[in-house]
JSON list of C-alpha atoms in Angstrom, two decimals:
[
{"chain": "A", "resi": 470, "resn": "PRO", "atom": "CA", "xyz": [-7.94, -18.28, -11.39]},
{"chain": "A", "resi": 471, "resn": "LYS", "atom": "CA", "xyz": [-8.57, -20.31, -8.29]},
{"chain": "A", "resi": 472, "resn": "GLU", "atom": "CA", "xyz": [-5.92, -21.47, -5.90]},
{"chain": "A", "resi": 473, "resn": "PRO", "atom": "CA", "xyz": [-5.74, -25.13, -4.82]},
{"chain": "A", "resi": 474, "resn": "SER", "atom": "CA", "xyz": [-7.49, -24.28, -1.55]},
{"chain": "A", "resi": 475, "resn": "GLY", "atom": "CA", "xyz": [-10.53, -23.08, -3.51]},
{"chain": "A", "resi": 476, "resn": "SER", "atom": "CA", "xyz": [-10.17, -19.40, -2.58]},
{"chain": "A", "resi": 477, "resn": "LEU", "atom": "CA", "xyz": [-9.71, -16.62, -5.09]},
{"chain": "A", "resi": 478, "resn": "SER", "atom": "CA", "xyz": [-6.29, -15.09, -5.59]},
{"chain": "A", "resi": 479, "resn": "ALA", "atom": "CA", "xyz": [-5.70, -11.38, -4.98]},
{"chain": "A", "resi": 480, "resn": "ASP", "atom": "CA", "xyz": [-5.08, -10.82, -8.70]},
{"chain": "A", "resi": 481, "resn": "SER", "atom": "CA", "xyz": [-8.55, -12.06, -9.63]},
{"chain": "A", "resi": 482, "resn": "ILE", "atom": "CA", "xyz": [-10.33, -9.60, -7.33]},
{"chain": "A", "resi": 483, "resn": "LYS", "atom": "CA", "xyz": [-10.47, -6.30, -9.17]},
{"chain": "A", "resi": 484, "resn": "ILE", "atom": "CA", "xyz": [-13.04, -3.55, -9.32]},
{"chain": "A", "resi": 485, "resn": "LYS", "atom": "CA", "xyz": [-13.15, -0.33, -11.27]},
{"chain": "A", "resi": 486, "resn": "LYS", "atom": "CA", "xyz": [-12.00, 2.87, -9.59]},
{"chain": "A", "resi": 487, "resn": "GLU", "atom": "CA", "xyz": [-15.41, 4.48, -10.02]},
{"chain": "A", "resi": 488, "resn": "VAL", "atom": "CA", "xyz": [-17.12, 1.56, -8.29]},
{"chain": "A", "resi": 489, "resn": "ALA", "atom": "CA", "xyz": [-14.63, 1.58, -5.44]},
{"chain": "A", "resi": 490, "resn": "ASN", "atom": "CA", "xyz": [-15.16, 5.30, -4.89]},
{"chain": "A", "resi": 491, "resn": "ALA", "atom": "CA", "xyz": [-18.88, 4.69, -4.52]},
{"chain": "A", "resi": 492, "resn": "PHE", "atom": "CA", "xyz": [-18.46, 2.88, -1.19]},
{"chain": "A", "resi": 493, "resn": "VAL", "atom": "CA", "xyz": [-15.03, 3.98, 0.02]},
{"chain": "A", "resi": 494, "resn": "LYS", "atom": "CA", "xyz": [-15.21, 7.64, 0.93]},
{"chain": "A", "resi": 495, "resn": "ARG", "atom": "CA", "xyz": [-12.25, 9.59, 2.17]},
{"chain": "A", "resi": 496, "resn": "LYS", "atom": "CA", "xyz": [-12.93, 11.63, 5.27]},
{"chain": "A", "resi": 497, "resn": "LYS", "atom": "CA", "xyz": [-12.57, 15.32, 4.54]},
{"chain": "A", "resi": 498, "resn": "ARG", "atom": "CA", "xyz": [-11.00, 17.61, 7.09]},
{"chain": "A", "resi": 499, "resn": "SER", "atom": "CA", "xyz": [-13.54, 20.10, 8.24]},
{"chain": "A", "resi": 500, "resn": "SER", "atom": "CA", "xyz": [-11.52, 22.80, 9.96]},
{"chain": "A", "resi": 501, "resn": "LEU", "atom": "CA", "xyz": [-8.13, 24.43, 10.28]},
{"chain": "A", "resi": 502, "resn": "TYR", "atom": "CA", "xyz": [-8.17, 23.40, 13.94]},
{"chain": "A", "resi": 503, "resn": "GLU", "atom": "CA", "xyz": [-8.11, 19.71, 12.98]},
{"chain": "A", "resi": 504, "resn": "ARG", "atom": "CA", "xyz": [-5.35, 20.25, 10.44]},
{"chain": "A", "resi": 505, "resn": "TYR", "atom": "CA", "xyz": [-3.26, 22.13, 13.00]},
{"chain": "A", "resi": 506, "resn": "PHE", "atom": "CA", "xyz": [-3.40, 19.32, 15.55]},
{"chain": "A", "resi": 507, "resn": "GLU", "atom": "CA", "xyz": [-2.68, 16.75, 12.89]},
{"chain": "A", "resi": 508, "resn": "TYR", "atom": "CA", "xyz": [0.74, 18.32, 12.32]},
{"chain": "A", "resi": 509, "resn": "TYR", "atom": "CA", "xyz": [1.62, 19.71, 15.76]},
{"chain": "A", "resi": 510, "resn": "LYS", "atom": "CA", "xyz": [1.65, 17.58, 18.89]},
{"chain": "A", "resi": 511, "resn": "SER", "atom": "CA", "xyz": [0.95, 18.79, 22.40]},
{"chain": "A", "resi": 512, "resn": "PRO", "atom": "CA", "xyz": [3.90, 19.07, 24.79]},
{"chain": "A", "resi": 513, "resn": "MET", "atom": "CA", "xyz": [2.55, 16.15, 26.82]},
{"chain": "A", "resi": 514, "resn": "GLU", "atom": "CA", "xyz": [2.35, 13.95, 23.74]},
{"chain": "A", "resi": 515, "resn": "GLN", "atom": "CA", "xyz": [5.90, 14.91, 22.82]},
{"chain": "A", "resi": 516, "resn": "MET", "atom": "CA", "xyz": [7.04, 13.95, 26.32]},
{"chain": "A", "resi": 517, "resn": "HIS", "atom": "CA", "xyz": [5.27, 10.58, 26.06]},
{"chain": "A", "resi": 518, "resn": "GLU", "atom": "CA", "xyz": [6.94, 9.85, 22.74]},
{"chain": "A", "resi": 519, "resn": "ARG", "atom": "CA", "xyz": [10.34, 10.85, 24.08]},
{"chain": "A", "resi": 520, "resn": "CYS", "atom": "CA", "xyz": [9.91, 8.44, 26.99]},
{"chain": "A", "resi": 521, "resn": "GLU", "atom": "CA", "xyz": [8.56, 5.65, 24.76]},
{"chain": "A", "resi": 522, "resn": "ASN", "atom": "CA", "xyz": [11.55, 5.94, 22.43]},
{"chain": "A", "resi": 523, "resn": "TYR", "atom": "CA", "xyz": [14.00, 5.53, 25.33]},
{"chain": "A", "resi": 524, "resn": "ALA", "atom": "CA", "xyz": [13.75, 1.91, 26.47]},
{"chain": "A", "resi": 525, "resn": "PRO", "atom": "CA", "xyz": [14.69, 2.39, 30.16]},
{"chain": "A", "resi": 526, "resn": "CYS", "atom": "CA", "xyz": [12.13, 5.18, 30.53]},
{"chain": "A", "resi": 527, "resn": "ASP", "atom": "CA", "xyz": [9.46, 3.16, 28.74]},
{"chain": "A", "resi": 528, "resn": "TYR", "atom": "CA", "xyz": [10.09, 0.14, 30.96]},
{"chain": "A", "resi": 529, "resn": "LEU", "atom": "CA", "xyz": [10.08, 2.20, 34.15]},
{"chain": "A", "resi": 530, "resn": "SER", "atom": "CA", "xyz": [6.90, 4.04, 33.15]},
{"chain": "A", "resi": 531, "resn": "ASP", "atom": "CA", "xyz": [5.12, 0.67, 33.10]},
{"chain": "A", "resi": 532, "resn": "GLN", "atom": "CA", "xyz": [6.34, 0.02, 36.64]},
{"chain": "A", "resi": 533, "resn": "ILE", "atom": "CA", "xyz": [5.94, 3.36, 38.44]},
{"chain": "A", "resi": 534, "resn": "GLY", "atom": "CA", "xyz": [4.02, 5.58, 36.04]},
{"chain": "A", "resi": 535, "resn": "PHE", "atom": "CA", "xyz": [4.87, 7.99, 33.28]},
{"chain": "A", "resi": 536, "resn": "ALA", "atom": "CA", "xyz": [5.39, 11.15, 35.33]},
{"chain": "A", "resi": 537, "resn": "LEU", "atom": "CA", "xyz": [7.90, 9.61, 37.74]},
{"chain": "A", "resi": 538, "resn": "ALA", "atom": "CA", "xyz": [9.77, 7.80, 34.99]},
{"chain": "A", "resi": 539, "resn": "TYR", "atom": "CA", "xyz": [9.99, 10.90, 32.80]},
{"chain": "A", "resi": 540, "resn": "ASN", "atom": "CA", "xyz": [11.24, 13.04, 35.67]},
{"chain": "A", "resi": 541, "resn": "ARG", "atom": "CA", "xyz": [13.85, 10.45, 36.57]},
{"chain": "A", "resi": 542, "resn": "PHE", "atom": "CA", "xyz": [15.38, 10.34, 33.08]},
{"chain": "A", "resi": 543, "resn": "PHE", "atom": "CA", "xyz": [14.62, 13.76, 31.59]},
{"chain": "A", "resi": 544, "resn": "GLY", "atom": "CA", "xyz": [13.47, 15.97, 34.45]}
]
């Protein structure tokens, strides 16, 4: 069914699962190293997230830099 604008609706666009799998491939994880870092974040990344989740630290990090802002609020 066509919409008044002439474009197809989302319901009318369907393809079989087998056909979709032919051109949409899921990336396979190749090593335990990649899986480990997918689940566990580095200490620096954890610090960045902690600062980003605290609005005053996030704002100040844009002004004076992450290291100074983090040390001011959490250091």
